[in-house]
PDB file of C-alpha atoms in Angstrom:
ATOM      1  CA  MET A   1       4.690 -12.205  74.012  1.00 90.00           C
ATOM      2  CA  ALA A   2       5.173 -15.773  72.814  1.00 97.00           C
ATOM      3  CA  LYS A   3       3.356 -17.603  70.057  1.00 98.00           C
ATOM      4  CA  GLY A   4       2.722 -21.321  70.213  1.00 98.00           C
ATOM      5  CA  THR A   5       0.076 -24.043  70.206  1.00 98.00           C
ATOM      6  CA  ILE A   6      -2.555 -25.207  72.681  1.00 98.00           C
ATOM      7  CA  ARG A   7      -3.474 -28.890  72.278  1.00 98.00           C
ATOM      8  CA  TYR A   8      -6.681 -30.202  73.791  1.00 97.00           C
ATOM      9  CA  TRP A   9      -7.301 -33.805  74.838  1.00 96.00           C
ATOM     10  CA  ALA A  10     -10.504 -35.789  75.518  1.00 93.00           C
ATOM     11  CA  ALA A  11     -13.210 -33.647  77.190  1.00 93.00           C
ATOM     12  CA  ALA A  12     -11.117 -30.507  76.688  1.00 95.00           C
ATOM     13  CA  LYS A  13     -11.067 -31.162  72.938  1.00 94.00           C
ATOM     14  CA  ALA A  14     -14.840 -31.620  72.933  1.00 92.00           C
ATOM     15  CA  ALA A  15     -15.369 -28.400  74.921  1.00 94.00           C
ATOM     16  CA  ALA A  16     -12.975 -26.400  72.722  1.00 95.00           C
ATOM     17  CA  GLY A  17     -14.401 -27.798  69.497  1.00 94.00           C
ATOM     18  CA  VAL A  18     -10.882 -28.126  68.055  1.00 95.00           C
ATOM     19  CA  ASP A  19      -7.877 -30.412  68.514  1.00 96.00           C
ATOM     20  CA  GLU A  20      -5.476 -27.505  68.768  1.00 97.00           C
ATOM     21  CA  GLU A  21      -5.214 -23.770  68.239  1.00 98.00           C
ATOM     22  CA  PRO A  22      -2.538 -21.086  68.258  1.00 98.00           C
ATOM     23  CA  PHE A  23      -1.909 -18.754  71.179  1.00 98.00           C
ATOM     24  CA  ASP A  24      -0.143 -15.422  71.555  1.00 98.00           C
ATOM     25  CA  ALA A  25       0.462 -14.793  75.254  1.00 98.00           C
ATOM     26  CA  PRO A  26       3.237 -14.213  77.803  1.00 98.00           C
ATOM     27  CA  THR A  27       1.980 -16.692  80.434  1.00 98.00           C
ATOM     28  CA  LEU A  28      -0.138 -19.809  80.748  1.00 98.00           C
ATOM     29  CA  GLU A  29      -2.773 -17.806  82.613  1.00 98.00           C
ATOM     30  CA  VAL A  30      -3.151 -15.301  79.763  1.00 98.00           C
ATOM     31  CA  ALA A  31      -3.142 -18.034  77.099  1.00 98.00           C
ATOM     32  CA  LEU A  32      -5.972 -19.898  78.832  1.00 98.00           C
ATOM     33  CA  ALA A  33      -7.991 -16.717  79.423  1.00 97.00           C
ATOM     34  CA  ARG A  34      -7.716 -15.794  75.751  1.00 97.00           C
ATOM     35  CA  ALA A  35      -8.657 -19.332  74.710  1.00 98.00           C
ATOM     36  CA  ALA A  36     -11.794 -19.109  76.869  1.00 96.00           C
ATOM     37  CA  ARG A  37     -12.856 -15.961  75.003  1.00 96.00           C
ATOM     38  CA  GLN A  38     -12.704 -17.564  71.548  1.00 94.00           C
ATOM     39  CA  PRO A  39     -15.992 -17.291  69.638  1.00 92.00           C
ATOM     40  CA  GLY A  40     -18.345 -20.196  70.265  1.00 84.00           C
ATOM     41  CA  ARG A  41     -16.791 -21.287  73.574  1.00 90.00           C
ATOM     42  CA  SER A  42     -19.305 -22.337  76.179  1.00 80.00           C
ATOM     43  CA  ALA A  43     -19.287 -22.360  79.952  1.00 83.00           C
ATOM     44  CA  ASP A  44     -18.411 -26.049  79.621  1.00 91.00           C
ATOM     45  CA  PHE A  45     -14.993 -25.035  78.292  1.00 95.00           C
ATOM     46  CA  ASP A  46     -14.259 -23.050  81.478  1.00 93.00           C
ATOM     47  CA  ARG A  47     -15.445 -25.926  83.680  1.00 94.00           C
ATOM     48  CA  VAL A  48     -13.271 -28.480  81.896  1.00 95.00           C
ATOM     49  CA  VAL A  49     -10.177 -26.256  81.830  1.00 95.00           C
ATOM     50  CA  ARG A  50     -10.483 -25.425  85.551  1.00 94.00           C
ATOM     51  CA  ARG A  51     -10.350 -29.167  86.338  1.00 95.00           C
ATOM     52  CA  SER A  52      -7.542 -29.956  83.883  1.00 97.00           C
ATOM     53  CA  SER A  53      -3.844 -30.541  84.307  1.00 97.00           C
ATOM     54  CA  PHE A  54      -1.328 -28.874  82.020  1.00 98.00           C
ATOM     55  CA  LEU A  55       1.970 -29.643  80.388  1.00 98.00           C
ATOM     56  CA  VAL A  56       4.091 -26.887  78.899  1.00 98.00           C
ATOM     57  CA  ASP A  57       6.675 -28.227  76.480  1.00 98.00           C
ATOM     58  CA  GLY A  58       6.224 -31.648  78.072  1.00 97.00           C
ATOM     59  CA  ALA A  59       6.832 -30.459  81.661  1.00 97.00           C
ATOM     60  CA  PRO A  60       3.985 -30.705  84.200  1.00 97.00           C
ATOM     61  CA  VAL A  61       2.736 -27.396  85.573  1.00 98.00           C
ATOM     62  CA  GLY A  62       1.491 -28.997  88.776  1.00 96.00           C
ATOM     63  CA  THR A  63       0.226 -26.591  91.428  1.00 96.00           C
ATOM     64  CA  ARG A  64       2.318 -23.602  90.332  1.00 97.00           C
ATOM     65  CA  PRO A  65       0.280 -20.436  89.682  1.00 97.00           C
ATOM     66  CA  HIS A  66      -0.539 -20.181  85.983  1.00 97.00           C
ATOM     67  CA  GLY A  67       0.507 -16.527  85.985  1.00 97.00           C
ATOM     68  CA  ALA A  68       4.004 -17.624  86.981  1.00 97.00           C
ATOM     69  CA  ILE A  69       4.373 -19.994  84.013  1.00 98.00           C
ATOM     70  CA  GLU A  70       6.120 -17.937  81.342  1.00 98.00           C
ATOM     71  CA  LEU A  71       5.741 -19.201  77.802  1.00 98.00           C
ATOM     72  CA  SER A  72       8.562 -19.301  75.272  1.00 98.00           C
ATOM     73  CA  GLU A  73       8.297 -18.825  71.531  1.00 98.00           C
ATOM     74  CA  GLY A  74       6.976 -22.031  69.954  1.00 98.00           C
ATOM     75  CA  ALA A  75       5.730 -23.447  73.265  1.00 98.00           C
ATOM     76  CA  VAL A  76       3.162 -26.246  73.311  1.00 98.00           C
ATOM     77  CA  ILE A  77       0.504 -26.253  76.025  1.00 98.00           C
ATOM     78  CA  GLU A  78      -1.268 -29.586  76.563  1.00 98.00           C
ATOM     79  CA  VAL A  79      -4.683 -29.415  78.279  1.00 98.00           C
ATOM     80  CA  LEU A  80      -5.359 -32.750  80.006  1.00 97.00           C
ATOM     81  CA  PRO A  81      -8.771 -33.132  81.640  1.00 95.00           C
ATOM     82  CA  PRO A  82      -9.247 -35.689  84.435  1.00 88.00           C
ATOM     83  CA  PHE A  83      -9.447 -39.228  83.081  1.00 78.00           C
ATOM     84  CA  ALA A  84     -11.675 -41.901  84.558  1.00 56.00           C
ATOM     85  CA  GLY A  85     -10.428 -45.363  85.341  1.00 54.00           C
ATOM     86  CA  GLY A  86      -7.467 -46.831  87.102  1.00 50.00           C
TER      87      GLY A  86
END
């Protein structure tokens, strides 16, 4: 189990209601599932996160399964929703 920080940007920050929060999870998949169950989270949070891209310690996750992304102690997960514009 690793402890670290989830940082939310733009619409993800609005849906989460916080800029960042701690996590305690072995994988990205578990960290996001636990974040979705935080008190006060709405269905909008799930919708935004499903459409988001992720960085773990600055490296893009891309299309890899979130269950395969192991988290290290002190990891930082960045939740980046789609941005409009060009």
